[in-house]
mmCIF file of C-alpha atoms in Angstrom:
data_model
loop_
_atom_site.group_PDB
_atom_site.id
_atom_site.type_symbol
_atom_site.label_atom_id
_atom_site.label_comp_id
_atom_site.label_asym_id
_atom_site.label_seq_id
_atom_site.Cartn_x
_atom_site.Cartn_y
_atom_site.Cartn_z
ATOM 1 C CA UNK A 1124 -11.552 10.147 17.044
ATOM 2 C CA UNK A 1125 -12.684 8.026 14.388
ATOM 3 C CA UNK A 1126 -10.449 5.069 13.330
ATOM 4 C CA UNK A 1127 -10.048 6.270 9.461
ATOM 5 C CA UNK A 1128 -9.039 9.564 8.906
ATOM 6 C CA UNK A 1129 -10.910 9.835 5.791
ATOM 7 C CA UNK A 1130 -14.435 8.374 4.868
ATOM 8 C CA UNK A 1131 -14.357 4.567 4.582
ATOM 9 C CA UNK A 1132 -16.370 1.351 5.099
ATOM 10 C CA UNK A 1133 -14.628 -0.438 7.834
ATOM 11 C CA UNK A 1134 -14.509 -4.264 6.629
ATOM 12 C CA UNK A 1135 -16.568 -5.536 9.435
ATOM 13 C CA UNK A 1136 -19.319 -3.273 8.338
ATOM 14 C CA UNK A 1137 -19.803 -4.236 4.498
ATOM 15 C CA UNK A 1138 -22.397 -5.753 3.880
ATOM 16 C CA UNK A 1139 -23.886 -7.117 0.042
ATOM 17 C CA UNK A 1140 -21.660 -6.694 -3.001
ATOM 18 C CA UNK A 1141 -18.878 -4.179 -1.089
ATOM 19 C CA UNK A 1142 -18.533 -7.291 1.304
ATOM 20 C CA UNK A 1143 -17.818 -9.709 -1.312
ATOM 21 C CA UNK A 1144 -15.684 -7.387 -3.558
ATOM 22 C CA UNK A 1145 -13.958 -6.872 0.253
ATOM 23 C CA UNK A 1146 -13.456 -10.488 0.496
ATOM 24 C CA UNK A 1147 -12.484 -10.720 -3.753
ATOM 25 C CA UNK A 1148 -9.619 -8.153 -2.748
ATOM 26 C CA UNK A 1149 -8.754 -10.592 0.328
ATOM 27 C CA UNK A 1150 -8.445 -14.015 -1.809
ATOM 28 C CA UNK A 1151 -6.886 -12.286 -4.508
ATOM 29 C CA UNK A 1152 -3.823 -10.224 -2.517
ATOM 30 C CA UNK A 1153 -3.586 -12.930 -0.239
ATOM 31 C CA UNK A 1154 -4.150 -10.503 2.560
ATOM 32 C CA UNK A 1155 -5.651 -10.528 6.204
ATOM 33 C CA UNK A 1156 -7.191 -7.016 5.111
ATOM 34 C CA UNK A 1157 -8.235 -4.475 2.665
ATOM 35 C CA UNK A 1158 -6.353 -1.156 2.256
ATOM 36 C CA UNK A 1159 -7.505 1.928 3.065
ATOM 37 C CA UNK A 1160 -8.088 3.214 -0.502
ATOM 38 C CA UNK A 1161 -10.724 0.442 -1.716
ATOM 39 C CA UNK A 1162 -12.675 1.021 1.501
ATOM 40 C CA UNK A 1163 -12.223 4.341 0.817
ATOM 41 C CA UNK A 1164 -13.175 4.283 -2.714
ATOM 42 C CA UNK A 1165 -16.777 2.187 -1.565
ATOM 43 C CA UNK A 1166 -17.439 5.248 -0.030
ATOM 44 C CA UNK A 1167 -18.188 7.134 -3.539
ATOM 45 C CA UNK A 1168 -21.424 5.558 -5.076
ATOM 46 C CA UNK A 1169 -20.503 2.882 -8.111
ATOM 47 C CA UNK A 1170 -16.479 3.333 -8.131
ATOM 48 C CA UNK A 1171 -15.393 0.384 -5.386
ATOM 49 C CA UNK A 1172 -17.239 -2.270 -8.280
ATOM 50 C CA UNK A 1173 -16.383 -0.177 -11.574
ATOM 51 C CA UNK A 1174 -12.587 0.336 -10.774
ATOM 52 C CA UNK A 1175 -12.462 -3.653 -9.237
ATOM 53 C CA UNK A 1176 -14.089 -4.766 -12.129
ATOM 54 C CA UNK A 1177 -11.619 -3.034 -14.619
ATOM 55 C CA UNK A 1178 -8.344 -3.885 -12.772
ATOM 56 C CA UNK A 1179 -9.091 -7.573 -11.323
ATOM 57 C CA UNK A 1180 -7.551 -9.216 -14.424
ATOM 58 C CA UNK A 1181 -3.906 -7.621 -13.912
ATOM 59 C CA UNK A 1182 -3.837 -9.434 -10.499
ATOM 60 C CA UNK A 1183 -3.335 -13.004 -12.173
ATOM 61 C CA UNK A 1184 -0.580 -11.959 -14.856
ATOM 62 C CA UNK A 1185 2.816 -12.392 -15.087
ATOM 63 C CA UNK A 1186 3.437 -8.750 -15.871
ATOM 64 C CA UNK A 1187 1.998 -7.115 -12.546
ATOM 65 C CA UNK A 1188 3.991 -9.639 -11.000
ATOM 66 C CA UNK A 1189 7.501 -9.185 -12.577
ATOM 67 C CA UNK A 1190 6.733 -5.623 -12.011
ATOM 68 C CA UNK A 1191 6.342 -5.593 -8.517
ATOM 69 C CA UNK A 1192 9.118 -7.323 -7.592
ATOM 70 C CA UNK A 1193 11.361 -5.005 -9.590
ATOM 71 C CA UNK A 1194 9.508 -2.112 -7.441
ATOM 72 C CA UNK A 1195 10.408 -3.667 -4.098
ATOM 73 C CA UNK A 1196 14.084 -3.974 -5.259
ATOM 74 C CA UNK A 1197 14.348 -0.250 -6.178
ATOM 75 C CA UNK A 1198 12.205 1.464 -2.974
ATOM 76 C CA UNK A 1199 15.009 1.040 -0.448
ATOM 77 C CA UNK A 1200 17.330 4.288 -0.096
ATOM 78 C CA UNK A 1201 20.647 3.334 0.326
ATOM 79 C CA UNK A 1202 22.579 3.203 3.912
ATOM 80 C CA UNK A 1203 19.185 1.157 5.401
ATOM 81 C CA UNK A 1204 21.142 -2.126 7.380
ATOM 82 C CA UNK A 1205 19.100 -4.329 10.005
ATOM 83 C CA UNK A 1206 19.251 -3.749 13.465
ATOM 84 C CA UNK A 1207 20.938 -6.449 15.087
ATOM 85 C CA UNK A 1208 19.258 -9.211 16.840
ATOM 86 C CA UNK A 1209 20.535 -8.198 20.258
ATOM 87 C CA UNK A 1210 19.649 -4.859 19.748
ATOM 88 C CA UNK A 1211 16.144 -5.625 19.395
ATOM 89 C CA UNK A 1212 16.520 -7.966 22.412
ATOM 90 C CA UNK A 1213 17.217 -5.500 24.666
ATOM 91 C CA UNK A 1214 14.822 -3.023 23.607
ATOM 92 C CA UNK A 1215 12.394 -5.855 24.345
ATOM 93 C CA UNK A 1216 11.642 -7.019 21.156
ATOM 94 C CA UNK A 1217 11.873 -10.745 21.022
ATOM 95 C CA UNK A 1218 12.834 -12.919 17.863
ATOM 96 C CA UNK A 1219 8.882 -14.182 18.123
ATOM 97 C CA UNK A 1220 7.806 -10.048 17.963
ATOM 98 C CA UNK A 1221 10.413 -9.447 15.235
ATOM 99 C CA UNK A 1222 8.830 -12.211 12.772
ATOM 100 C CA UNK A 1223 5.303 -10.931 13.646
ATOM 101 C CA UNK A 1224 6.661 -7.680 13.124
ATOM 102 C CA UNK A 1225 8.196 -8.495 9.643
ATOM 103 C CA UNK A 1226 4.781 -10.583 8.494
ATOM 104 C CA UNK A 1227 3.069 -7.779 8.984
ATOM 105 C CA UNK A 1228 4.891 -5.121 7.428
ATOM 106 C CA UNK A 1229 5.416 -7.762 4.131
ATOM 107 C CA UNK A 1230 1.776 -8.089 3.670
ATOM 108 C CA UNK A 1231 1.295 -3.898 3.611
ATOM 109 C CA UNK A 1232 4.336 -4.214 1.530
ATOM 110 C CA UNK A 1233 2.923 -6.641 -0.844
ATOM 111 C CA UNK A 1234 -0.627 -4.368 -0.964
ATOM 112 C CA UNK A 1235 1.080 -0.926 -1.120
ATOM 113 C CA UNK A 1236 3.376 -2.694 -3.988
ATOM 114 C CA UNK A 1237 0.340 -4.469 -6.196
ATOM 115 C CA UNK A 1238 -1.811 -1.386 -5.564
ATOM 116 C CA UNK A 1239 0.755 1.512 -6.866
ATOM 117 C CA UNK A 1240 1.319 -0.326 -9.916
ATOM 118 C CA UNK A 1241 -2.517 -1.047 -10.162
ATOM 119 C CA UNK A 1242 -3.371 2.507 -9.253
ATOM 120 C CA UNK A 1243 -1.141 4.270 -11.258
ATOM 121 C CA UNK A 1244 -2.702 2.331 -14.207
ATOM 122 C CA UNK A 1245 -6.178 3.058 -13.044
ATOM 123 C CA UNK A 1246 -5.155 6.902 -13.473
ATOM 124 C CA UNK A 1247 -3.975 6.316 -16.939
ATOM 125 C CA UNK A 1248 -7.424 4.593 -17.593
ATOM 126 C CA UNK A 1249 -8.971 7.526 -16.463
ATOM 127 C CA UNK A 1250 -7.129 10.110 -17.761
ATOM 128 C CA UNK A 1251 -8.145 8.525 -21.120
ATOM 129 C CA UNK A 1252 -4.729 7.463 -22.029
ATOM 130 C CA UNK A 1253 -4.899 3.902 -24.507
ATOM 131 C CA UNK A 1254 -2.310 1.558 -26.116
ATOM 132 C CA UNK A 1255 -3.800 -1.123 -28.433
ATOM 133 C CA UNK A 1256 -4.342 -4.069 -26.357
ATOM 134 C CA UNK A 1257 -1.903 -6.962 -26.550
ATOM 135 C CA UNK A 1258 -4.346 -10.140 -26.222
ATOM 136 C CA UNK A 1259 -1.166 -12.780 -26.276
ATOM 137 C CA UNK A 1260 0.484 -10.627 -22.957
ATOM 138 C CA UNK A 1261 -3.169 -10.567 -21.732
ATOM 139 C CA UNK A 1262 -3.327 -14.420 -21.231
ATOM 140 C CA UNK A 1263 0.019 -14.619 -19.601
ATOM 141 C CA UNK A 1264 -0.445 -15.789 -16.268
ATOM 142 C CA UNK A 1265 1.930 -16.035 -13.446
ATOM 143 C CA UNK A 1266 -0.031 -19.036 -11.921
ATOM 144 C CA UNK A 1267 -1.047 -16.970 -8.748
ATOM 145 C CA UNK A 1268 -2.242 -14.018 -8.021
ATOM 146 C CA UNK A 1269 0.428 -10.818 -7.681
ATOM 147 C CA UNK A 1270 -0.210 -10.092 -4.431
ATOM 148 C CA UNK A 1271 -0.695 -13.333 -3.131
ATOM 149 C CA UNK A 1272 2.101 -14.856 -0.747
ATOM 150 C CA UNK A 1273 2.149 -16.551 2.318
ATOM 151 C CA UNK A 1274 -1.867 -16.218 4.144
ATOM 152 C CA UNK A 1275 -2.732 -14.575 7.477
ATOM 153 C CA UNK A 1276 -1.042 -15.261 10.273
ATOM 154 C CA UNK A 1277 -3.025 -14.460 13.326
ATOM 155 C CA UNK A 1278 -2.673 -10.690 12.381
ATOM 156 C CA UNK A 1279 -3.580 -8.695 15.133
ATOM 157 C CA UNK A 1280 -6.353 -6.128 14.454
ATOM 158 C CA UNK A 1281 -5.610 -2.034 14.030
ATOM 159 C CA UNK A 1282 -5.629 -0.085 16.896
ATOM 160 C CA UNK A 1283 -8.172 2.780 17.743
ATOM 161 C CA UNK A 1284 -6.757 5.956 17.852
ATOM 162 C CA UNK A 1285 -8.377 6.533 20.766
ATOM 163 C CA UNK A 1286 -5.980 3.315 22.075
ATOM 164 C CA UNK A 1287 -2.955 5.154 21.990
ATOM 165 C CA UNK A 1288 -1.537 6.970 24.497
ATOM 166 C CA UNK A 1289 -0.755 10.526 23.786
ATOM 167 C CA UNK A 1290 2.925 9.820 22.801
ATOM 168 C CA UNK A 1291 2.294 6.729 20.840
ATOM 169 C CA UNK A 1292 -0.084 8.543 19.333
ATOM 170 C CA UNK A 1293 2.259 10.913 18.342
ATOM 171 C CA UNK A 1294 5.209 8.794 17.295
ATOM 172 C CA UNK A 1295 2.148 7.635 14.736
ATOM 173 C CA UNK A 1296 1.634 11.122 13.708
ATOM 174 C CA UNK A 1297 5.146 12.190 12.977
ATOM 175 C CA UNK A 1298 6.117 9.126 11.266
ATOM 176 C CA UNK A 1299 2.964 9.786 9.052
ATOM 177 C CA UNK A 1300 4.803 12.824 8.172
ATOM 178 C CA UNK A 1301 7.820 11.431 6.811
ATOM 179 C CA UNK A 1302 8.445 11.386 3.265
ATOM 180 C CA UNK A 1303 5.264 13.423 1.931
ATOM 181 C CA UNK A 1304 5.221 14.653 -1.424
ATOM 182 C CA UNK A 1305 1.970 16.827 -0.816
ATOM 183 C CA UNK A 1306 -0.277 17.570 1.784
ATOM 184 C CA UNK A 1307 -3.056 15.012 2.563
ATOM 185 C CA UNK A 1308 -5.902 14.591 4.744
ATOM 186 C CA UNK A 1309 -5.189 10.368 4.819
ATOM 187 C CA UNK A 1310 -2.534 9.025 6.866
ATOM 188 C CA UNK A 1311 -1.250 5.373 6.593
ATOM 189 C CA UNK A 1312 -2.667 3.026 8.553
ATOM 190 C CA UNK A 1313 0.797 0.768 9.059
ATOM 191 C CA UNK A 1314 2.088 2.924 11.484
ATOM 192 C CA UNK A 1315 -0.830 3.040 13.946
ATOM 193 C CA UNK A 1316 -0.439 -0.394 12.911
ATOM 194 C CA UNK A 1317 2.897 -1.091 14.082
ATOM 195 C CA UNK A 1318 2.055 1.167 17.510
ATOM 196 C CA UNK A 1319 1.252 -2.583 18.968
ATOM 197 C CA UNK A 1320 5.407 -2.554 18.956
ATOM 198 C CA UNK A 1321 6.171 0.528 20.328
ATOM 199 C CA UNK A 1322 10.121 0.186 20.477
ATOM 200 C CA UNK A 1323 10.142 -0.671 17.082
ATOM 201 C CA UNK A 1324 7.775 1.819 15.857
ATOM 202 C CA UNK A 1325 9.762 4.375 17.932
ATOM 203 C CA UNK A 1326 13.425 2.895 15.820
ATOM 204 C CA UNK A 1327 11.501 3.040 12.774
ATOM 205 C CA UNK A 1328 11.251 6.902 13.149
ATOM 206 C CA UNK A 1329 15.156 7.258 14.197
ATOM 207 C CA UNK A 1330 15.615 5.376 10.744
ATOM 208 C CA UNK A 1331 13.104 7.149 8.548
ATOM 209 C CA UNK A 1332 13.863 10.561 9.831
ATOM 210 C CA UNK A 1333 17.702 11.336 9.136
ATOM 211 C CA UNK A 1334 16.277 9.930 5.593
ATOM 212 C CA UNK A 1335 13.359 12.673 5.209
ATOM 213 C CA UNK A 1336 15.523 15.383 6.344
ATOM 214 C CA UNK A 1337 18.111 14.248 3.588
ATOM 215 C CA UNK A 1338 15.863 14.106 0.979
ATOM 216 C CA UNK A 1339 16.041 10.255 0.389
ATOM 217 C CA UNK A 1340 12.668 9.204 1.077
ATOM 218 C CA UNK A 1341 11.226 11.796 -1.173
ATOM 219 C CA UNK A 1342 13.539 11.015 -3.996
ATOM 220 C CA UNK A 1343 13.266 7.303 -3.831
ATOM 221 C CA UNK A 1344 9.119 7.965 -4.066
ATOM 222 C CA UNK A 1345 9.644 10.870 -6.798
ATOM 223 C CA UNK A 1346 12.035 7.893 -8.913
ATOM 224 C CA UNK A 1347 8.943 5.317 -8.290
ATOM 225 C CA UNK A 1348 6.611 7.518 -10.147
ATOM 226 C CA UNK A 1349 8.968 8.005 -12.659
ATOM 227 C CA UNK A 1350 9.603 4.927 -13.560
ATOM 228 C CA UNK A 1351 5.818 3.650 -12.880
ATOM 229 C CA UNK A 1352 4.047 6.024 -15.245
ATOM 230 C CA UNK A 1353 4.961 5.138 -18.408
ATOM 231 C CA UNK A 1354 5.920 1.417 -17.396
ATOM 232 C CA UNK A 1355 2.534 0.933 -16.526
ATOM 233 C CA UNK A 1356 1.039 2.755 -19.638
ATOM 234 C CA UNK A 1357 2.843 0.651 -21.711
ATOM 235 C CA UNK A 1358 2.826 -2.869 -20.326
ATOM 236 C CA UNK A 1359 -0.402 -2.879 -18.038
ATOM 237 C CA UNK A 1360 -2.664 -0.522 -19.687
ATOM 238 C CA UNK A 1361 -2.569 -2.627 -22.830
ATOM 239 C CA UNK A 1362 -4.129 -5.387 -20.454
ATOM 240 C CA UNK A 1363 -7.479 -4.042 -19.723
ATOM 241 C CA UNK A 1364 -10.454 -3.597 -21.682
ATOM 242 C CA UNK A 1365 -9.844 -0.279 -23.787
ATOM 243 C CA UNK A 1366 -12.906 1.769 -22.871
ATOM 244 C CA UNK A 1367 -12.934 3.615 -19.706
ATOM 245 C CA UNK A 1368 -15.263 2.096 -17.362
ATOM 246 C CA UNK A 1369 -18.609 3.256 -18.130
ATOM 247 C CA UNK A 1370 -19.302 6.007 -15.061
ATOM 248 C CA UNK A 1371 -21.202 9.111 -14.390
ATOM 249 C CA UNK A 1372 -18.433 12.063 -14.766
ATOM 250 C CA UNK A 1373 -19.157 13.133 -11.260
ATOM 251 C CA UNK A 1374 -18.608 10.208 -10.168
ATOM 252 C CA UNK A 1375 -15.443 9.455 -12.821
ATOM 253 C CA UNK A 1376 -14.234 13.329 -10.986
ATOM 254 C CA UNK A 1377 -14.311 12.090 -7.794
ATOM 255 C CA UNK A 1378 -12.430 8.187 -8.615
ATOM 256 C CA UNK A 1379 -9.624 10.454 -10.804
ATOM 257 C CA UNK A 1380 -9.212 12.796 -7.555
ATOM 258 C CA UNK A 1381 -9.322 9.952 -5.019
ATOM 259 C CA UNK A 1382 -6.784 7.913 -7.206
ATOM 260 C CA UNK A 1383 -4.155 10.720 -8.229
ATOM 261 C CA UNK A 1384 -3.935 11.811 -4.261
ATOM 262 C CA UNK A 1385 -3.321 7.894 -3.328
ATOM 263 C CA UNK A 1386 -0.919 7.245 -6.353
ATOM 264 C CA UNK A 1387 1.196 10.374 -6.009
ATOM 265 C CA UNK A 1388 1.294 11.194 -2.128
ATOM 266 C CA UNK A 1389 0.178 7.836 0.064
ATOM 267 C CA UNK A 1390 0.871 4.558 -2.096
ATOM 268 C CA UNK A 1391 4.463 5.407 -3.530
ATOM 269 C CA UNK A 1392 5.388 7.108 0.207
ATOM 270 C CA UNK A 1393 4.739 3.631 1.595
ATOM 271 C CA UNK A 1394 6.374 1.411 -0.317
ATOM 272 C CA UNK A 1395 9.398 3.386 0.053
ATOM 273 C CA UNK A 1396 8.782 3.727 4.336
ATOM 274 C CA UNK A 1397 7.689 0.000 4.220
ATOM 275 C CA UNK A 1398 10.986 -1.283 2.469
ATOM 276 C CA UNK A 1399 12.880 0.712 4.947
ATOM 277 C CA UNK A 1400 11.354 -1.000 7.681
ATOM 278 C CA UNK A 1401 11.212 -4.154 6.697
ATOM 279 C CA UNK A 1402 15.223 -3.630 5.851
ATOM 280 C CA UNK A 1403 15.628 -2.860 9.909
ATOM 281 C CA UNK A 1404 14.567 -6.761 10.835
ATOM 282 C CA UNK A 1405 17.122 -9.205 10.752
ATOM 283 C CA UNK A 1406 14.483 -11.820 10.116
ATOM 284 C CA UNK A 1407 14.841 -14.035 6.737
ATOM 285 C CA UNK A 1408 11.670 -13.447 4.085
ATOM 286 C CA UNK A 1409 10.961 -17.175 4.769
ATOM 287 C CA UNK A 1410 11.001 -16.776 8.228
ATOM 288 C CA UNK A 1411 8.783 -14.174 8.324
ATOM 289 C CA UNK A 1412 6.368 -15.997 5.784
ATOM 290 C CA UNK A 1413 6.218 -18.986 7.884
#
């Protein structure tokens, strides 16, 4: 089984300019990796560098990144409380696993945060939707990159599928399931992720679960796209260069597709799963960031 379940350029196979706009979307996040939809996205011929080269400027503004946190703040479902310490303990999950644990799921947070926002706006972009640009907001700059936080941490590589053992592989699975708005052939890659901590990948499933089944997950993700839709239309679209990057309309057909199904089902899903998880570790944000 391959380790993408949709087409993608796996980072240590990019080579000319997908390797460099790979190692752009690196520096600029201030992640250990890229996500799955800008490797999936280099895939379609001419939309990794058009849809980088439209969007880059919103990383280093102050709106993208007052945005973002006021995303994170409203993705958790209420009734989420940490597992305690000795809880974790004894399902053999040391205070050294539990900060790896929670770096890893704040940098997919961070991503799956910056990208939504920037995502959303791409689909605006393509859908032809304008406001007049604002050139004073334009040169606001937070000072840093949105994304960028703390850097890698001796993040441990994904795991094969193939890796897993039949019942890991299917905790994976059914926690991929949680929280879907549609049906999609791409699954996230932070739970195969997290399958390097089994018990906690198997207690993030008893706390996402009673939260599907109620309805939460979905309506948390359904309220993010809500409110992201026309917040980005009207404070990040006015950011970007006006005309829609220039683009074959096959080729503008397949980005719109690609970006819609991310934006609506996969990107929104995760933030909402991701806060959730990260709520489960008792481990301070500072701690974590180390």
């Amino acid at each position: 089984m391959n380790a993408d379940p949709i087409p993608a350029v796996r980072e240590e196979d990019a080579v000319g300019a997908t390797a460099e706009i790979f190692a752009d979307l690196r520096a600029t996040l201030g992640l250990p990796f890229v996500n799955l939809i800008w490797r999936h996205l280099a895939t379609v011929p001419d939309a990794l560098p058009a849809v980088w080269g439209a969007v880059r400027p919103l990383y280093s503004t102050a709106e993208l990144a007052g945005l973002a946190t006021g995303i994170s703040a409203r993705a958790r479902p209420d009734g989420v409380a940490p597992v305690p310490g000795e809880v974790w303990a004894t399902l053999g999950v040391d205070e050294a696993a539990r900060v790896d644990i929670a770096d890893l799921v704040g940098f997919y947070n961070r991503a799956n945060t910056i990208n939504f926002l920037v995502f959303t706006t791409v689909d605006a972009l393509l859908r032809g939707e304008s406001r007049p640009p604002d050139p004073g907001r334009r040169l606001a700059s937070s000072g840093a990159p949105a994304g960028a936080g703390a850097g890698p941490s001796g993040v441990p590589p994904l795991p094969p599928v193939d890796a897993l053992s039949p019942d890991l592989r299917a905790v994976v699975q059914a926690c991929d399931e949680l929280g879907r708005l549609g049906s999609s052939t791409a699954h996230a890659s932070l739970y195969r992720h997290l399958a390097l901590w089994p018990p906690f990948l198997a207690t993030a499933y008893v706390a996402l679960a009673p939260l599907h089944r109620s309805g939460a997950l979905q309506a948390a993700q359904r309220d993010l796209i809500d409110f992201a839709r026309p917040t980005c239309a009207d404070r990040l679209l006015p950011l970007l260069a006006p005309a829609r990057p220039a683009l074959d309309e096959g080729v503008r057909s397949r980005i719109r597709s690609v970006v819609e199904e991310f934006a609506s089902i996969m990107i929104g899903r995760m933030v909402v799963a991701g806060t959730v998880m990260r709520a489960l570790l008792p481990v301070p944000e500072e701690a974590a960031a180390r």
